[in-house]
Amino acid sequence: MDIAKIYNKKFYSNGYVIIKDFLNNNEVKNFENFLLNTYSKQLKISLNKKNIHSIIKKFEEEEMYDQLYVALKKFGQSKPFRHVSKKFIKLCKLIFNKHYKFVNVGMAIGINGSKRTAYEWHQEKPYYKDLSTIHFQFPILNSCNKRNGTMSVLAGSNKLGFIKKVNNKKLSKKSINSFIPKNINKIKKQFSEKFINMNLKDIIIFSENILHKTNKNISNQVRFAGIVRLKKND
């Protein structure tokens, strides 16, 4: 069985597949450079790999959410995201033999002591009800691991399909919202939780219907995970 078929089988069986070393060193470095340059410009502070963590944490603690949001949005408009989006579209054609189109990009940010950007158990489908989407995530600057709050999934829960009975939970006007299934406690007993540990260059492809969540960051570093969303080109 060729590697594309293996990825396809894992994706439909588990709701996700991790591909090791998919990004190259230049792509990883470009994301790092654009992250530091964009946030330095928007936050008006000279950032580097060492101080970015404490400075973003300080902005979060001082509730300077608008500045952080603008920096995130500007970063999402950068060349590295446009480049990998095209690369992911080609990958989808190889694995699924289907044509996909770009939807949007984002970044999951995990900050020690903050729940504002942390998702509880949810599917992606409620956010994109009218689209058939597929989702990519990958580490930026540092690896994603259990200690810094990498996301976890309920492996195989994609087979439940679109769960429409949910509670929409939002902590504040400046926080994300989570569409939490009303029967989540029952679902958690059916499926095993898997933590998505990824090194730089690794990516995860996951289904719009797999249940997943953010975990608590207990490290002293911010977790940056790039996100790309594609839709079927019907």
JSON list of N, CA and C in Angstrom, two decimals, residues 113-153:
[
{"chain": "A", "resi": 113, "resn": "GLY", "atom": "N", "xyz": [-1.93, 30.26, 31.98]},
{"chain": "A", "resi": 113, "resn": "GLY", "atom": "CA", "xyz": [-2.78, 31.06, 32.85]},
{"chain": "A", "resi": 113, "resn": "GLY", "atom": "C", "xyz": [-3.98, 31.70, 32.16]},
{"chain": "A", "resi": 114, "resn": "SER", "atom": "N", "xyz": [-4.13, 31.49, 30.86]},
{"chain": "A", "resi": 114, "resn": "SER", "atom": "CA", "xyz": [-5.24, 32.10, 30.14]},
{"chain": "A", "resi": 114, "resn": "SER", "atom": "C", "xyz": [-6.15, 31.04, 29.52]},
{"chain": "A", "resi": 115, "resn": "LYS", "atom": "N", "xyz": [-7.47, 31.24, 29.65]},
{"chain": "A", "resi": 115, "resn": "LYS", "atom": "CA", "xyz": [-8.46, 30.36, 29.04]},
{"chain": "A", "resi": 115, "resn": "LYS", "atom": "C", "xyz": [-9.15, 31.05, 27.86]},
{"chain": "A", "resi": 116, "resn": "ARG", "atom": "N", "xyz": [-8.80, 32.29, 27.59]},
{"chain": "A", "resi": 116, "resn": "ARG", "atom": "CA", "xyz": [-9.52, 33.10, 26.60]},
{"chain": "A", "resi": 116, "resn": "ARG", "atom": "C", "xyz": [-9.46, 32.50, 25.20]},
{"chain": "A", "resi": 117, "resn": "THR", "atom": "N", "xyz": [-8.35, 31.88, 24.85]},
{"chain": "A", "resi": 117, "resn": "THR", "atom": "CA", "xyz": [-8.19, 31.31, 23.51]},
{"chain": "A", "resi": 117, "resn": "THR", "atom": "C", "xyz": [-8.23, 29.79, 23.52]},
{"chain": "A", "resi": 118, "resn": "ALA", "atom": "N", "xyz": [-8.75, 29.21, 24.60]},
{"chain": "A", "resi": 118, "resn": "ALA", "atom": "CA", "xyz": [-8.78, 27.75, 24.74]},
{"chain": "A", "resi": 118, "resn": "ALA", "atom": "C", "xyz": [-10.16, 27.21, 24.39]},
{"chain": "A", "resi": 119, "resn": "TYR", "atom": "N", "xyz": [-10.19, 26.27, 23.47]},
{"chain": "A", "resi": 119, "resn": "TYR", "atom": "CA", "xyz": [-11.44, 25.62, 23.07]},
{"chain": "A", "resi": 119, "resn": "TYR", "atom": "C", "xyz": [-11.72, 24.40, 23.95]},
{"chain": "A", "resi": 120, "resn": "GLU", "atom": "N", "xyz": [-13.00, 24.21, 24.30]},
{"chain": "A", "resi": 120, "resn": "GLU", "atom": "CA", "xyz": [-13.43, 22.98, 24.94]},
{"chain": "A", "resi": 120, "resn": "GLU", "atom": "C", "xyz": [-13.81, 21.99, 23.83]},
{"chain": "A", "resi": 121, "resn": "TRP", "atom": "N", "xyz": [-14.28, 20.80, 24.19]},
{"chain": "A", "resi": 121, "resn": "TRP", "atom": "CA", "xyz": [-14.59, 19.78, 23.19]},
{"chain": "A", "resi": 121, "resn": "TRP", "atom": "C", "xyz": [-15.57, 20.32, 22.16]},
{"chain": "A", "resi": 122, "resn": "HIS", "atom": "N", "xyz": [-15.21, 20.21, 20.89]},
{"chain": "A", "resi": 122, "resn": "HIS", "atom": "CA", "xyz": [-16.05, 20.74, 19.82]},
{"chain": "A", "resi": 122, "resn": "HIS", "atom": "C", "xyz": [-15.67, 20.08, 18.49]},
{"chain": "A", "resi": 123, "resn": "GLN", "atom": "N", "xyz": [-16.54, 20.24, 17.51]},
{"chain": "A", "resi": 123, "resn": "GLN", "atom": "CA", "xyz": [-16.24, 19.90, 16.12]},
{"chain": "A", "resi": 123, "resn": "GLN", "atom": "C", "xyz": [-16.04, 21.21, 15.36]},
{"chain": "A", "resi": 124, "resn": "GLU", "atom": "N", "xyz": [-15.42, 21.13, 14.20]},
{"chain": "A", "resi": 124, "resn": "GLU", "atom": "CA", "xyz": [-15.31, 22.30, 13.33]},
{"chain": "A", "resi": 124, "resn": "GLU", "atom": "C", "xyz": [-16.58, 22.55, 12.53]},
{"chain": "A", "resi": 125, "resn": "LYS", "atom": "N", "xyz": [-17.36, 21.52, 12.32]},
{"chain": "A", "resi": 125, "resn": "LYS", "atom": "CA", "xyz": [-18.54, 21.63, 11.46]},
{"chain": "A", "resi": 125, "resn": "LYS", "atom": "C", "xyz": [-19.51, 22.74, 11.87]},
{"chain": "A", "resi": 126, "resn": "PRO", "atom": "N", "xyz": [-19.81, 22.97, 13.15]},
{"chain": "A", "resi": 126, "resn": "PRO", "atom": "CA", "xyz": [-20.75, 24.03, 13.50]},
{"chain": "A", "resi": 126, "resn": "PRO", "atom": "C", "xyz": [-20.31, 25.43, 13.06]},
{"chain": "A", "resi": 127, "resn": "TYR", "atom": "N", "xyz": [-19.00, 25.62, 12.88]},
{"chain": "A", "resi": 127, "resn": "TYR", "atom": "CA", "xyz": [-18.49, 26.92, 12.46]},
{"chain": "A", "resi": 127, "resn": "TYR", "atom": "C", "xyz": [-18.60, 27.10, 10.94]},
{"chain": "A", "resi": 128, "resn": "TYR", "atom": "N", "xyz": [-18.72, 25.98, 10.23]},
{"chain": "A", "resi": 128, "resn": "TYR", "atom": "CA", "xyz": [-18.76, 26.01, 8.76]},
{"chain": "A", "resi": 128, "resn": "TYR", "atom": "C", "xyz": [-19.87, 25.06, 8.27]},
{"chain": "A", "resi": 129, "resn": "LYS", "atom": "N", "xyz": [-21.09, 25.32, 8.71]},
{"chain": "A", "resi": 129, "resn": "LYS", "atom": "CA", "xyz": [-22.22, 24.42, 8.47]},
{"chain": "A", "resi": 129, "resn": "LYS", "atom": "C", "xyz": [-22.48, 24.17, 6.99]},
{"chain": "A", "resi": 130, "resn": "ASP", "atom": "N", "xyz": [-22.28, 25.18, 6.17]},
{"chain": "A", "resi": 130, "resn": "ASP", "atom": "CA", "xyz": [-22.65, 25.08, 4.75]},
{"chain": "A", "resi": 130, "resn": "ASP", "atom": "C", "xyz": [-21.50, 24.63, 3.86]},
{"chain": "A", "resi": 131, "resn": "LEU", "atom": "N", "xyz": [-20.37, 24.27, 4.47]},
{"chain": "A", "resi": 131, "resn": "LEU", "atom": "CA", "xyz": [-19.20, 23.85, 3.71]},
{"chain": "A", "resi": 131, "resn": "LEU", "atom": "C", "xyz": [-18.78, 22.44, 4.11]},
{"chain": "A", "resi": 132, "resn": "SER", "atom": "N", "xyz": [-18.08, 21.78, 3.21]},
{"chain": "A", "resi": 132, "resn": "SER", "atom": "CA", "xyz": [-17.44, 20.50, 3.52]},
{"chain": "A", "resi": 132, "resn": "SER", "atom": "C", "xyz": [-15.96, 20.79, 3.64]},
{"chain": "A", "resi": 133, "resn": "THR", "atom": "N", "xyz": [-15.46, 20.85, 4.87]},
{"chain": "A", "resi": 133, "resn": "THR", "atom": "CA", "xyz": [-14.12, 21.36, 5.12]},
{"chain": "A", "resi": 133, "resn": "THR", "atom": "C", "xyz": [-13.16, 20.28, 5.61]},
{"chain": "A", "resi": 134, "resn": "ILE", "atom": "N", "xyz": [-11.88, 20.60, 5.48]},
{"chain": "A", "resi": 134, "resn": "ILE", "atom": "CA", "xyz": [-10.81, 19.79, 6.04]},
{"chain": "A", "resi": 134, "resn": "ILE", "atom": "C", "xyz": [-9.80, 20.75, 6.67]},
{"chain": "A", "resi": 135, "resn": "HIS", "atom": "N", "xyz": [-9.13, 20.30, 7.73]},
{"chain": "A", "resi": 135, "resn": "HIS", "atom": "CA", "xyz": [-8.38, 21.23, 8.56]},
{"chain": "A", "resi": 135, "resn": "HIS", "atom": "C", "xyz": [-6.95, 20.75, 8.78]},
{"chain": "A", "resi": 136, "resn": "PHE", "atom": "N", "xyz": [-6.04, 21.71, 8.80]},
{"chain": "A", "resi": 136, "resn": "PHE", "atom": "CA", "xyz": [-4.62, 21.46, 8.99]},
{"chain": "A", "resi": 136, "resn": "PHE", "atom": "C", "xyz": [-4.11, 22.28, 10.17]},
{"chain": "A", "resi": 137, "resn": "GLN", "atom": "N", "xyz": [-3.19, 21.69, 10.93]},
{"chain": "A", "resi": 137, "resn": "GLN", "atom": "CA", "xyz": [-2.54, 22.44, 12.00]},
{"chain": "A", "resi": 137, "resn": "GLN", "atom": "C", "xyz": [-1.07, 22.01, 12.06]},
{"chain": "A", "resi": 138, "resn": "PHE", "atom": "N", "xyz": [-0.21, 22.95, 12.47]},
{"chain": "A", "resi": 138, "resn": "PHE", "atom": "CA", "xyz": [1.23, 22.67, 12.50]},
{"chain": "A", "resi": 138, "resn": "PHE", "atom": "C", "xyz": [1.92, 23.62, 13.47]},
{"chain": "A", "resi": 139, "resn": "PRO", "atom": "N", "xyz": [2.99, 23.18, 14.12]},
{"chain": "A", "resi": 139, "resn": "PRO", "atom": "CA", "xyz": [3.69, 24.03, 15.09]},
{"chain": "A", "resi": 139, "resn": "PRO", "atom": "C", "xyz": [4.45, 25.16, 14.40]},
{"chain": "A", "resi": 140, "resn": "ILE", "atom": "N", "xyz": [4.49, 26.29, 15.07]},
{"chain": "A", "resi": 140, "resn": "ILE", "atom": "CA", "xyz": [5.31, 27.43, 14.65]},
{"chain": "A", "resi": 140, "resn": "ILE", "atom": "C", "xyz": [6.19, 27.84, 15.83]},
{"chain": "A", "resi": 141, "resn": "LEU", "atom": "N", "xyz": [7.44, 28.04, 15.58]},
{"chain": "A", "resi": 141, "resn": "LEU", "atom": "CA", "xyz": [8.45, 28.50, 16.55]},
{"chain": "A", "resi": 141, "resn": "LEU", "atom": "C", "xyz": [8.91, 27.38, 17.47]},
{"chain": "A", "resi": 142, "resn": "ASN", "atom": "N", "xyz": [7.96, 26.64, 18.07]},
{"chain": "A", "resi": 142, "resn": "ASN", "atom": "CA", "xyz": [8.30, 25.53, 18.96]},
{"chain": "A", "resi": 142, "resn": "ASN", "atom": "C", "xyz": [7.37, 24.36, 18.69]},
{"chain": "A", "resi": 143, "resn": "SER", "atom": "N", "xyz": [7.72, 23.20, 19.24]},
{"chain": "A", "resi": 143, "resn": "SER", "atom": "CA", "xyz": [6.87, 22.03, 19.08]},
{"chain": "A", "resi": 143, "resn": "SER", "atom": "C", "xyz": [5.56, 22.20, 19.82]},
{"chain": "A", "resi": 144, "resn": "CYS", "atom": "N", "xyz": [4.58, 21.39, 19.48]},
{"chain": "A", "resi": 144, "resn": "CYS", "atom": "CA", "xyz": [3.31, 21.32, 20.21]},
{"chain": "A", "resi": 144, "resn": "CYS", "atom": "C", "xyz": [3.30, 20.01, 20.99]},
{"chain": "A", "resi": 145, "resn": "ASN", "atom": "N", "xyz": [3.11, 20.12, 22.29]},
{"chain": "A", "resi": 145, "resn": "ASN", "atom": "CA", "xyz": [3.15, 18.93, 23.13]},
{"chain": "A", "resi": 145, "resn": "ASN", "atom": "C", "xyz": [2.18, 19.06, 24.29]},
{"chain": "A", "resi": 146, "resn": "LYS", "atom": "N", "xyz": [2.04, 18.01, 25.05]},
{"chain": "A", "resi": 146, "resn": "LYS", "atom": "CA", "xyz": [1.07, 17.99, 26.14]},
{"chain": "A", "resi": 146, "resn": "LYS", "atom": "C", "xyz": [1.37, 19.08, 27.17]},
{"chain": "A", "resi": 147, "resn": "ARG", "atom": "N", "xyz": [2.64, 19.33, 27.43]},
{"chain": "A", "resi": 147, "resn": "ARG", "atom": "CA", "xyz": [3.02, 20.32, 28.44]},
{"chain": "A", "resi": 147, "resn": "ARG", "atom": "C", "xyz": [2.60, 21.74, 28.04]},
{"chain": "A", "resi": 148, "resn": "ASN", "atom": "N", "xyz": [2.71, 22.08, 26.76]},
{"chain": "A", "resi": 148, "resn": "ASN", "atom": "CA", "xyz": [2.33, 23.44, 26.37]},
{"chain": "A", "resi": 148, "resn": "ASN", "atom": "C", "xyz": [0.91, 23.52, 25.82]},
{"chain": "A", "resi": 149, "resn": "GLY", "atom": "N", "xyz": [0.13, 22.45, 26.08]},
{"chain": "A", "resi": 149, "resn": "GLY", "atom": "CA", "xyz": [-1.31, 22.53, 25.82]},
{"chain": "A", "resi": 149, "resn": "GLY", "atom": "C", "xyz": [-1.76, 22.17, 24.43]},
{"chain": "A", "resi": 150, "resn": "THR", "atom": "N", "xyz": [-0.99, 21.32, 23.74]},
{"chain": "A", "resi": 150, "resn": "THR", "atom": "CA", "xyz": [-1.40, 20.93, 22.39]},
{"chain": "A", "resi": 150, "resn": "THR", "atom": "C", "xyz": [-2.82, 20.36, 22.39]},
{"chain": "A", "resi": 151, "resn": "MET", "atom": "N", "xyz": [-3.45, 20.39, 21.26]},
{"chain": "A", "resi": 151, "resn": "MET", "atom": "CA", "xyz": [-4.82, 19.91, 21.22]},
{"chain": "A", "resi": 151, "resn": "MET", "atom": "C", "xyz": [-4.86, 18.39, 21.37]},
{"chain": "A", "resi": 152, "resn": "SER", "atom": "N", "xyz": [-5.99, 17.90, 21.85]},
{"chain": "A", "resi": 152, "resn": "SER", "atom": "CA", "xyz": [-6.22, 16.46, 21.90]},
{"chain": "A", "resi": 152, "resn": "SER", "atom": "C", "xyz": [-7.51, 16.17, 21.15]},
{"chain": "A", "resi": 153, "resn": "VAL", "atom": "N", "xyz": [-7.64, 14.93, 20.70]},
{"chain": "A", "resi": 153, "resn": "VAL", "atom": "CA", "xyz": [-8.81, 14.52, 19.93]},
{"chain": "A", "resi": 153, "resn": "VAL", "atom": "C", "xyz": [-9.41, 13.27, 20.55]}
]
